[in-house]
Short mmCIF file of C-alpha atoms and ligand atoms in Angstrom, two decimals:
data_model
loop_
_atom_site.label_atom_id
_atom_site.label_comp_id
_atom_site.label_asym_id
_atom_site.label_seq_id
_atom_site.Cartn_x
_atom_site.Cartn_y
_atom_site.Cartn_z
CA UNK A 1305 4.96 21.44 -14.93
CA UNK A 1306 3.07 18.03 -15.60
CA UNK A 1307 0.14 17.56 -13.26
CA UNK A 1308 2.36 14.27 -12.34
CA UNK A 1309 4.90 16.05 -10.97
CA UNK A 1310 2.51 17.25 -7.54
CA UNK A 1311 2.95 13.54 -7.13
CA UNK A 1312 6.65 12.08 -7.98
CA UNK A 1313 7.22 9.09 -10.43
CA UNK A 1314 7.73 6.05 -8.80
CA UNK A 1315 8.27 1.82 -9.32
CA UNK A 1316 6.26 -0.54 -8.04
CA UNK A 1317 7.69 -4.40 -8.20
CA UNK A 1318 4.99 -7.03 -7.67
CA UNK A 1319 6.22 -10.21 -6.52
CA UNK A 1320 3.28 -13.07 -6.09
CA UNK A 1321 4.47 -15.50 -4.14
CA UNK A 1322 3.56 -16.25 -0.25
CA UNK A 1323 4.71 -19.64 2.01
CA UNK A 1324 1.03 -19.83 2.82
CA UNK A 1325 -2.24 -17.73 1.68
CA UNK A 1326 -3.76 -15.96 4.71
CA UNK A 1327 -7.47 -16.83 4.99
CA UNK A 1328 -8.17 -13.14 4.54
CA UNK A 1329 -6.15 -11.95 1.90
CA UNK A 1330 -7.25 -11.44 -1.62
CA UNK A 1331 -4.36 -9.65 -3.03
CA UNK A 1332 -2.76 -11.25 -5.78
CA UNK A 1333 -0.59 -13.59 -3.96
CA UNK A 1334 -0.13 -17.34 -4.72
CA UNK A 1335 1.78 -20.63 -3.05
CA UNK A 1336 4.13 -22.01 -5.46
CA UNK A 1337 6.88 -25.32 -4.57
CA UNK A 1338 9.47 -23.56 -6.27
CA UNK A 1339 10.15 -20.43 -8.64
CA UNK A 1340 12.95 -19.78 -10.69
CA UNK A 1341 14.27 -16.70 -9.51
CA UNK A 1342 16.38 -15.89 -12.77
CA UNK A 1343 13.91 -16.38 -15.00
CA UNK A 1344 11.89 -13.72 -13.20
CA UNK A 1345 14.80 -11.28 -12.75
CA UNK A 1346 15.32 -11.87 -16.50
CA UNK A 1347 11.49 -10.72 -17.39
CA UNK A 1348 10.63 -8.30 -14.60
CA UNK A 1349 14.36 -6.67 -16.38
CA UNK A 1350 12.73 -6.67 -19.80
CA UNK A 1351 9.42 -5.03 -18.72
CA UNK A 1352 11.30 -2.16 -16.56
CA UNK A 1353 13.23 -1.80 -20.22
CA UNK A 1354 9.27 -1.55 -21.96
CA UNK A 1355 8.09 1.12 -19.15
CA UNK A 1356 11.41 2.92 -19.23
CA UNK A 1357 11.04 3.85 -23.10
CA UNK A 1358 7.86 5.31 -22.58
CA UNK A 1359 9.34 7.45 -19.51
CA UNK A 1360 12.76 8.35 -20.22
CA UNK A 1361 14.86 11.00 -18.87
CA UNK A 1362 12.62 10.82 -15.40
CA UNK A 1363 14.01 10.39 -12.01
CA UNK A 1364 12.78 7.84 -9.75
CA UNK A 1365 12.19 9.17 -6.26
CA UNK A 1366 10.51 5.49 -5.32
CA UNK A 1367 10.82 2.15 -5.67
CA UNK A 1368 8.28 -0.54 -3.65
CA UNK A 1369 9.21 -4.08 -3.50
CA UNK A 1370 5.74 -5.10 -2.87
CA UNK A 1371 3.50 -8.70 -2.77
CA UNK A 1372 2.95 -11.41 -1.86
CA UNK A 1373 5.65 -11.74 0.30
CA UNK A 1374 8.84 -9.44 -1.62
CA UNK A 1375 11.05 -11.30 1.70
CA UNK A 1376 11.04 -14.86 -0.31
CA UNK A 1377 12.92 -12.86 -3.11
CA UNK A 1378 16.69 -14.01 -3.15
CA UNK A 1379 18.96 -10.98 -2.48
CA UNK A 1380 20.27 -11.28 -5.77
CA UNK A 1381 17.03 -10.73 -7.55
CA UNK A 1382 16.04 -7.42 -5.41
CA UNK A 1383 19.90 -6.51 -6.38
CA UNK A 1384 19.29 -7.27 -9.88
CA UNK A 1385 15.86 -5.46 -10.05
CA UNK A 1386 17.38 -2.38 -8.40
CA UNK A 1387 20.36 -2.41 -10.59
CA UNK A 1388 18.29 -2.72 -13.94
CA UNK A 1389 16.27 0.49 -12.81
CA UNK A 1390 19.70 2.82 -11.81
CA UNK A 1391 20.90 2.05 -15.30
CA UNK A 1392 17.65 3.12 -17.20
CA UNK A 1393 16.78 5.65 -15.35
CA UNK A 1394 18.27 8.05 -13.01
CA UNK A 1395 17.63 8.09 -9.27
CA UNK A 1396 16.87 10.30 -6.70
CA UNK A 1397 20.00 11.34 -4.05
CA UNK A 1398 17.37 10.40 -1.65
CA UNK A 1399 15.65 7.69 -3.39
CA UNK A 1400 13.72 5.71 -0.94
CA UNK A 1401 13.44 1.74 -1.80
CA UNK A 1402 11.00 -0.36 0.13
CA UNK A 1403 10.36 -3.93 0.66
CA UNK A 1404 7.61 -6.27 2.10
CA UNK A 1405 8.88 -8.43 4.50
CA UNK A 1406 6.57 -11.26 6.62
CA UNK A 1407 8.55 -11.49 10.23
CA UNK A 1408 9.59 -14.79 10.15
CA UNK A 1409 13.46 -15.79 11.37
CA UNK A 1410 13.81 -17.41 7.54
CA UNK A 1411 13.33 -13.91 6.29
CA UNK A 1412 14.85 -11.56 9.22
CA UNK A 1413 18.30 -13.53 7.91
CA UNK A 1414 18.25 -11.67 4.56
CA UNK A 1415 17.65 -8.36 5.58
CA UNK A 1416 21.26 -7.72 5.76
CA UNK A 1417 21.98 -8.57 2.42
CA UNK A 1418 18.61 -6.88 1.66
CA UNK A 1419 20.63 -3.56 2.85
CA UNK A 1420 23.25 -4.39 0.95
CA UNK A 1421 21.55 -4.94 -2.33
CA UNK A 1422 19.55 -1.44 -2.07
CA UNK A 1423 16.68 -1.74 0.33
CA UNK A 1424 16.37 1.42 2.48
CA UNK A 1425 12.90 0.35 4.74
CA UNK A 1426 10.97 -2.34 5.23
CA UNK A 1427 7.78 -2.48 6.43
CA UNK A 1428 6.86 -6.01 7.75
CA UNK A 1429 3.46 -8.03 8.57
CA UNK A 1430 3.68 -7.95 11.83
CA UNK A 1431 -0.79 -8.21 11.63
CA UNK A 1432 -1.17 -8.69 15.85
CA UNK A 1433 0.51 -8.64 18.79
CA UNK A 1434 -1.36 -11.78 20.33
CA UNK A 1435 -0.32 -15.18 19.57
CA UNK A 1436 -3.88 -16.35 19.44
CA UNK A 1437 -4.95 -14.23 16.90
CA UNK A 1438 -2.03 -14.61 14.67
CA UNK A 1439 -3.06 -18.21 14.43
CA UNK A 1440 -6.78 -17.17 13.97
CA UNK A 1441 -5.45 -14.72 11.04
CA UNK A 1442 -3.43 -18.35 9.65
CA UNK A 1443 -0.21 -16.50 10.21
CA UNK A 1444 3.17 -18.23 10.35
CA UNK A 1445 4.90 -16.47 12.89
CA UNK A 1446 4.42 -16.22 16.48
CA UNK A 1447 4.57 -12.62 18.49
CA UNK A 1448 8.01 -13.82 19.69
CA UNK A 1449 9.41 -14.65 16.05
CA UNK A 1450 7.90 -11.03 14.96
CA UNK A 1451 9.65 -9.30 17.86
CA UNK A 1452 13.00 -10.95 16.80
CA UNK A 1453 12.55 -10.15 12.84
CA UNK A 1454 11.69 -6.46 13.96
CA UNK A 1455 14.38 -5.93 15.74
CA UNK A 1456 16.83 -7.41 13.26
CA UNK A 1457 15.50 -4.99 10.77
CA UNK A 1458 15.96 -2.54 13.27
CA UNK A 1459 19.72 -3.27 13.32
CA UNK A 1460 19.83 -2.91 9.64
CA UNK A 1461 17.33 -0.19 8.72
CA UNK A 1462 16.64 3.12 9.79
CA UNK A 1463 13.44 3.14 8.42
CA UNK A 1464 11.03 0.18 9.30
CA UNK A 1465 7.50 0.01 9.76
CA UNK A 1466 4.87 -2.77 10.49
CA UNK A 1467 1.57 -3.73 9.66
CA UNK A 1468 -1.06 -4.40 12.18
CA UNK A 1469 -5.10 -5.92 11.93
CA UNK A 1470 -7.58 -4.82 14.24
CA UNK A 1471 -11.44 -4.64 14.51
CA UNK A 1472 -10.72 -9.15 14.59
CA UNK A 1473 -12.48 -11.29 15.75
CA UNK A 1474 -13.84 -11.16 19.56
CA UNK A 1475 -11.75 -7.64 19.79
CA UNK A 1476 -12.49 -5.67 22.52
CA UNK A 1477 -12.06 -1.80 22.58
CA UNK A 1478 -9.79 -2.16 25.34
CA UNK A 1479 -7.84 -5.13 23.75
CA UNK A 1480 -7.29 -2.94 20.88
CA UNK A 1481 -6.19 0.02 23.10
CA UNK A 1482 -3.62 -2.27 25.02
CA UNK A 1483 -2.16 -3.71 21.79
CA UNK A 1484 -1.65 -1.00 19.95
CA UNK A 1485 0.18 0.82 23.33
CA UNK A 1486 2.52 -1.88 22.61
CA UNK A 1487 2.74 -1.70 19.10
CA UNK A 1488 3.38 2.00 19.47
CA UNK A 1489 6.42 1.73 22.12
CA UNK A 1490 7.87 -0.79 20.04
CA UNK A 1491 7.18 1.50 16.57
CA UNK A 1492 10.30 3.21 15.15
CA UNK A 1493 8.65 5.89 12.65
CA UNK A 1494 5.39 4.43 11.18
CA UNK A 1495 2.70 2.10 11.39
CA UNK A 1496 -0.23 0.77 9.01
CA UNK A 1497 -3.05 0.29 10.80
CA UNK A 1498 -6.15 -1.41 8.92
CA UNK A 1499 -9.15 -3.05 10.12
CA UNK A 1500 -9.85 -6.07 9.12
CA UNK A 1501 -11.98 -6.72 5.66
CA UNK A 1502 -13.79 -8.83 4.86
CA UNK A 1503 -13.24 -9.70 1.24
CA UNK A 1504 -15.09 -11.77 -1.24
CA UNK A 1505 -13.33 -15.14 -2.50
CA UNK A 1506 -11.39 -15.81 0.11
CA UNK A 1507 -11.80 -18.11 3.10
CA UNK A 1508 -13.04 -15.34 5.42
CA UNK A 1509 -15.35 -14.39 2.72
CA UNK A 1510 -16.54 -17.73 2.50
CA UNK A 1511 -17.08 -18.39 6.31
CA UNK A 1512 -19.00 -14.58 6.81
CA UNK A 1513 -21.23 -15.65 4.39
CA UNK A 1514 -22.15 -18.77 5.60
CA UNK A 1515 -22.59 -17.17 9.02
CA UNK A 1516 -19.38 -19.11 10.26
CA UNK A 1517 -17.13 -16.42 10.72
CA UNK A 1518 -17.78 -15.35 14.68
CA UNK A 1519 -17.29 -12.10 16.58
CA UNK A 1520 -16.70 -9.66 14.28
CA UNK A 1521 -17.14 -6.19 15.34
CA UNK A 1522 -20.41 -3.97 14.09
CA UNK A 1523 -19.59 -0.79 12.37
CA UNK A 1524 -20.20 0.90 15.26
CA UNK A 1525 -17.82 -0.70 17.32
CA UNK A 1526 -15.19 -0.51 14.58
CA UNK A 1527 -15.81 2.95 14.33
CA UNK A 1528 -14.80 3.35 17.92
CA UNK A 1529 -11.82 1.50 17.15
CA UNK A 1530 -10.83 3.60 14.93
CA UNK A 1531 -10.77 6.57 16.76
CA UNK A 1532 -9.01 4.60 19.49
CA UNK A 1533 -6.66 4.20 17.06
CA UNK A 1534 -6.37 8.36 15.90
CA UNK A 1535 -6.03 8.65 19.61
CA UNK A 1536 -3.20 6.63 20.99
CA UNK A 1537 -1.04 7.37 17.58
CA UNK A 1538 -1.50 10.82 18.30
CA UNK A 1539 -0.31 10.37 21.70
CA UNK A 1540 2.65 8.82 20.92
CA UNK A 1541 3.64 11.55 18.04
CA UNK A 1542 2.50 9.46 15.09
CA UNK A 1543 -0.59 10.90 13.52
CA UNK A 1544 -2.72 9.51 10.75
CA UNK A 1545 -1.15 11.14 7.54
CA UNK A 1546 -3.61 8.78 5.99
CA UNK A 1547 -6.66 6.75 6.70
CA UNK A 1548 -4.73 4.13 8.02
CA UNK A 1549 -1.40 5.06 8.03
CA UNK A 1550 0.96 6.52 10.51
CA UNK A 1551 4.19 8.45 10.96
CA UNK A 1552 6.33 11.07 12.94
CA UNK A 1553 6.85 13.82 10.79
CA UNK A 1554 8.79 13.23 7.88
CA UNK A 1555 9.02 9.00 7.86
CA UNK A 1556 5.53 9.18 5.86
CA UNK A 1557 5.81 6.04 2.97
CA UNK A 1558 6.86 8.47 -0.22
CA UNK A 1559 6.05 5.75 -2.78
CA UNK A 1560 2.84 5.51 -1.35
CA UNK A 1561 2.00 9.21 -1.38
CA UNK A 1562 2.72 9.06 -5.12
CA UNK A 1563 -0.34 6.95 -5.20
CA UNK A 1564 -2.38 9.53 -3.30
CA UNK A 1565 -0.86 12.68 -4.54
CA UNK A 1566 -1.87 11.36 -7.79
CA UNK A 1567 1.42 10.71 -9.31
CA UNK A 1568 2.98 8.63 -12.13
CA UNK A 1569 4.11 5.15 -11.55
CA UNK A 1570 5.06 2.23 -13.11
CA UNK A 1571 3.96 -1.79 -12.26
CA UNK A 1572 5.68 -4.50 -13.27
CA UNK A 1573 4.52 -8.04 -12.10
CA UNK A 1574 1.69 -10.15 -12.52
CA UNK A 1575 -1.90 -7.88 -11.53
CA UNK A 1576 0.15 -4.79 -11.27
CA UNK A 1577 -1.24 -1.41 -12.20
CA UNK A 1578 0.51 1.53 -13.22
CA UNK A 1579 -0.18 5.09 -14.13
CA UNK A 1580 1.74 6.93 -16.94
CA UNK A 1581 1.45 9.97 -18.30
CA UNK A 1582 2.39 10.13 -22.04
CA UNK A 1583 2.60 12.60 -24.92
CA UNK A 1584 -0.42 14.68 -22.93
CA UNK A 1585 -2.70 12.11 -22.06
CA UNK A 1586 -3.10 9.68 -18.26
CA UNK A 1587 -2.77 6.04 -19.38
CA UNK A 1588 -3.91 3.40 -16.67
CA UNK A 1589 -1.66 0.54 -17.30
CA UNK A 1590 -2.91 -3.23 -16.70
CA UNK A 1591 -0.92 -6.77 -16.44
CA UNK A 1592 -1.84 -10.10 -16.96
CA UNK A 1593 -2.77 -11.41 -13.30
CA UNK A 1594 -1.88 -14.80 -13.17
CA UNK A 1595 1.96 -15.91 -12.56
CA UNK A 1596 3.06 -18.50 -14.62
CA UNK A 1597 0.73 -16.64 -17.39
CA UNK A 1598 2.64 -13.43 -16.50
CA UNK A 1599 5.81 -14.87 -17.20
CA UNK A 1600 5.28 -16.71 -20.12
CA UNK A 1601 3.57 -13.40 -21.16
CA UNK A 1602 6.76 -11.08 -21.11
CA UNK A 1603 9.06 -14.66 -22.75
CA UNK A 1604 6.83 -14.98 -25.30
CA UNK A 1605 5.95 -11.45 -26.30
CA UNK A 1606 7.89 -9.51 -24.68
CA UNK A 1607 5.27 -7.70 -22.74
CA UNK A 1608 2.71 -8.61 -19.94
CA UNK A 1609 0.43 -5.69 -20.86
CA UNK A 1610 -2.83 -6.18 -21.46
CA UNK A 1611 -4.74 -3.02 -21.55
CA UNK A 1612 -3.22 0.74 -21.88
CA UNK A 1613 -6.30 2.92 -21.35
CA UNK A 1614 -6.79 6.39 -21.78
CA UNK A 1615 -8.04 8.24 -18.87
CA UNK A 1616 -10.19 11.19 -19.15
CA UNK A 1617 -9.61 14.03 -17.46
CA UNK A 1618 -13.21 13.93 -15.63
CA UNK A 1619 -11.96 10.75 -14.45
CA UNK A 1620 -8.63 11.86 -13.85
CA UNK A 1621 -9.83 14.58 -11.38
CA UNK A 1622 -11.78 11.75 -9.79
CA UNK A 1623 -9.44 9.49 -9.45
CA UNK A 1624 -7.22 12.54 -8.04
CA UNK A 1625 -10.21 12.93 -5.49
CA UNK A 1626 -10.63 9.61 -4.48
CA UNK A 1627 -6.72 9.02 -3.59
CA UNK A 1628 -6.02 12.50 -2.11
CA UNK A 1629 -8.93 12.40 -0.06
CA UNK A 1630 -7.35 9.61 2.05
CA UNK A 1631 -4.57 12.15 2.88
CA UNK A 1632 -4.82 14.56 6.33
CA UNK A 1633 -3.49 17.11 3.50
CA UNK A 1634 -6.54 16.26 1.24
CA UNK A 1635 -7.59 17.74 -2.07
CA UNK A 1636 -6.22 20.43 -3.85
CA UNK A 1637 -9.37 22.04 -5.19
CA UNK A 1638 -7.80 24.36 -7.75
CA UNK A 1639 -5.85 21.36 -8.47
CA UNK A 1640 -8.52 19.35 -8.87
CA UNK A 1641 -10.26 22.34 -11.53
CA UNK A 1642 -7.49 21.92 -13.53
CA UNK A 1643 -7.46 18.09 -14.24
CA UNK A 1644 -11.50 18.67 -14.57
CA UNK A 1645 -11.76 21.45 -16.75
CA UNK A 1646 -14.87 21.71 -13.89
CA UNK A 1647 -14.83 22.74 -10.02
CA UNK A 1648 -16.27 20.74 -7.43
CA UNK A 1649 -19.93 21.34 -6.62
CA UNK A 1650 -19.98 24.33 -3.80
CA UNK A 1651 -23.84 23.25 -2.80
CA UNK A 1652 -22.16 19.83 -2.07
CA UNK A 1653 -18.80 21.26 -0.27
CA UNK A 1654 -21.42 23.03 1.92
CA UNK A 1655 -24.03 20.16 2.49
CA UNK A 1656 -20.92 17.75 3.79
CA UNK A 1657 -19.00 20.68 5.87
CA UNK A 1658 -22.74 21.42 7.44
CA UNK A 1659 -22.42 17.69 8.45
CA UNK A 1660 -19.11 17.64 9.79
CA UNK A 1661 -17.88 15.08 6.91
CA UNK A 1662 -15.56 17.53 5.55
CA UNK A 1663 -13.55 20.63 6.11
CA UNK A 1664 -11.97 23.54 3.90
CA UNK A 1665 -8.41 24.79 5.02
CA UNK A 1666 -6.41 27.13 2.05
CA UNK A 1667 -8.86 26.15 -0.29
CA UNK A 1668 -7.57 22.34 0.18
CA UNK A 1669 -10.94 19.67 0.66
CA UNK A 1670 -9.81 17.43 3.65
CA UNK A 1671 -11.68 14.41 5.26
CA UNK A 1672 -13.00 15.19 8.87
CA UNK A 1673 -12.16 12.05 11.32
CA UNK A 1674 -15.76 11.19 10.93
CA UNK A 1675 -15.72 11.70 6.98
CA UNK A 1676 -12.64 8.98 6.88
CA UNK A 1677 -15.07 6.35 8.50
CA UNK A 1678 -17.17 7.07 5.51
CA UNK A 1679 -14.92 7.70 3.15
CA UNK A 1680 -16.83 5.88 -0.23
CA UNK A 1681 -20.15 7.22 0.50
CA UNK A 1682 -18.42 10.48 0.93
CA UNK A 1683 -16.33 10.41 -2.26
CA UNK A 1684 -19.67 9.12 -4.01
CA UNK A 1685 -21.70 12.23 -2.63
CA UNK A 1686 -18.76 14.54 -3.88
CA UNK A 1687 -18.55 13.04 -7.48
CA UNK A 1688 -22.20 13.17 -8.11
C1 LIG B 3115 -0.32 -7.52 0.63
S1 LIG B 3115 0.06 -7.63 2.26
C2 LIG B 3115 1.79 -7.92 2.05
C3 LIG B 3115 2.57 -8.06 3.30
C4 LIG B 3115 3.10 -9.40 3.66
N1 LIG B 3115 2.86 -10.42 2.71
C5 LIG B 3115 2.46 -9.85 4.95
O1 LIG B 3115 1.41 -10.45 4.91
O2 LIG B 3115 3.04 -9.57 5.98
C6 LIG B 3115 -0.03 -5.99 2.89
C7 LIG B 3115 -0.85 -5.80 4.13
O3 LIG B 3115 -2.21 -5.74 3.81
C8 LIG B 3115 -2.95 -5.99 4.99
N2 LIG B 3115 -4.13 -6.78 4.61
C9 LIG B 3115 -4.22 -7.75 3.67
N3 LIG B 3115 -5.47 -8.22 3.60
C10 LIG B 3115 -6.22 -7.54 4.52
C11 LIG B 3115 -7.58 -7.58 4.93
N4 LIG B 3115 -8.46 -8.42 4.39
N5 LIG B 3115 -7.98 -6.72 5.91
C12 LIG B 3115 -7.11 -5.87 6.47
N6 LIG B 3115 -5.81 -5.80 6.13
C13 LIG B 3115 -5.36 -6.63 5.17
C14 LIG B 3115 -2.03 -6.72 5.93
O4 LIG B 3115 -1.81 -5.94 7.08
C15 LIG B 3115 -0.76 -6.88 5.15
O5 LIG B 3115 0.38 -6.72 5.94
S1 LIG B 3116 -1.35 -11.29 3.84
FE1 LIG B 3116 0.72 -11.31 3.00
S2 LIG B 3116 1.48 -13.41 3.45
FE2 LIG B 3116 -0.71 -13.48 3.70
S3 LIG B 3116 -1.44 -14.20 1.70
FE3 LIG B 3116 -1.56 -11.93 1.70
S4 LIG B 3116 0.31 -11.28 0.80
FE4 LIG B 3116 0.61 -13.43 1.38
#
């Protein structure tokens, strides 16, 4: 067995376009007038044909649909996209096939044909259940709008889940506590819960820097949030599986626990990254970022790669240990020996266990509540 295979192989589908740019986000998302849908169906087509040459015979257990906003798509490209993949590769009986969706009533009209073209869960930006804030975070929607689009997905989709931001702006514990009692009665079997980041280059960014950006919550206070957080999902049967994600037993996101389990997967679309393990070695696939250059990229050359790199396995294993680590189920340490060639340091297992960052259950490394908080300077002590 391929070390992939702990993981699963799955597709990821990056599609950079958003109505508006949030004033927080840096992902690689961009406002366009118009975009010719074909023409992208056409080269997003031609690079599944590049990454399914180098992984033939496979079968996909995921596909993600993610952004940017994947809901702008036209039903007919998703369809497309998803057809493409069943005839080069083969898929999974139980093959689950995500999309992105921002809860707007423009959007909550396609998910039926969404359905119909494939999709099997959404999980939507739902970001706060307070009108206020939504406009602070320079959403689109409004609570009400968000309650509508959720329940229309819930009338076509078994599975949907929804995003939320806390630790914002002039956030109170108990705010937080209220909300997210909301947010859980209305959750059907998962919820991403993430505190808000600030990032560099974007309009946040800018305004924390120039002191502009009020109320934000100290670490300690977010900290408290974030056991809030452990606490109420718990309560209401949907544990942390993952720093900040949340399921009942069973709905956890599979394509992302390729990610963390360390498993192969292939991105397609502008920025995306992809990992792909070929004739013995780990290659860390890169794409050209920006749209237009994307596209022109694949027409011209018939390929938007721009970098195929060779990972070691030292870095494999830490990669490995910096994605599993984020998982309740943690790291596999003879697992880990074997991508390594090395074992983890035992003077360092014990130094972080002595202070309550980490835990050893069935020889599997796993983050203690208080070691999630932490998680980089953790992961940094561990690698050493
Ligand atoms: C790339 S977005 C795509 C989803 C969709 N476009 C939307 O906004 O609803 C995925 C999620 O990342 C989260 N996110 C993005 N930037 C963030 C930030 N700076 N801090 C915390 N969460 C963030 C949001 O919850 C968002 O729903
Ligand atoms: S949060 Fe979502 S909608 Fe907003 S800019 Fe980022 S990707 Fe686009």
């Amino acid at each position: 067995m391929d070390d992939w295979e702990n993981g699963g192989f799955g597709i990821y589908i990056h599609w950079p376009f958003c109505a508006a740019k949030c004033p927080y986000c840096d992902f690689n998302s961009h406002v366009r007038k118009s975009v010719d849908q074909s023409r992208w169906l056409s080269a997003i087509c031609l690079e599944l044909k590049n990454s399914a040459i180098r992984t033939r015979g496979r079968t996909v257990n995921t596909i993600f649909f993610g952004g940017g906003t994947p809901s702008l798509m036209e039903p007919e490209t998703v369809a497309g996209i998803i057809k493409e993949i069943a005839k080069l590769w083969v898929l999974a009986l139980d093959i689950e096939i995500s999309l992105e969706a921002n809860p707007t009533s423009v959007e909550a009209q396609k998910f039926s044909d969404f359905r119909k073209a494939g999709i099997n869960r959404i999980s939507m930006g739902i970001q706060s259940l307070r009108n206020d804030d939504l406009k602070a975070l320079g959403r689109m929607h409004s609570v009400n709008e968000a309650r509508k689009a959720f329940d229309i997905a819930k009338d076509n989709f078994k599975r949907v889940s929804f995003d939320l931001i806390y630790a914002r702006q002039d956030q109170s514990k108990v705010d937080w506590e209220i909300e997210l009692k909301e947010a859980s009665s209305m959750a059907v079997d998962h919820l991403s819960l993430y505190q808000l980041t600030i990032e560099d280059g974007t309009r946040f960014g800018d305004l924390y820097e120039r002191g502009s950006l009020k109320g934000m919550p100290n670490d300690s206070l977010a900290a408290d949030m974030y056991d809030i957080t452990q606490e109420v999902t718990l309560q209401n049967d949907m544990p942390a599986y993952e720093i900040s994600n949340h399921a009942i037993e069973g709905a956890e996101s599979r394509h992302n626990l390729i990610y963390w389990r360390y498993g192969d997967y292939i991105g397609v679309g502008p920025g995306a990254h992809g990992r792909i393990s070929e004739n013995g070695n780990k290659i860390a696939t890169t794409t050209i970022e920006n749209p237009e250059n994307w596209l022109r990229g694949v027409e011209l050359n018939g390929t938007s790669t721009i970098d195929d790199e060779v990972i070691n396995h030292i870095d494999q294993a830490s990669e490995y240990l910096m994605m599993s680590l984020r998982l309740i189920e943690g790291v596999d340490m003879e697992r880990y020996k074997k991508i390594s060639g090395v074992a983890l340091d035992n003077k360092l297992i014990d130094k972080n266990i002595e202070n309550g960052l980490i835990k050893v259950i069935n020889n599997n490394l796993i983050a203690t509540q208080r070691g999630r908080i932490i998680l980089n300077t953790l992961i940094k002590d561990l690698l050493i």
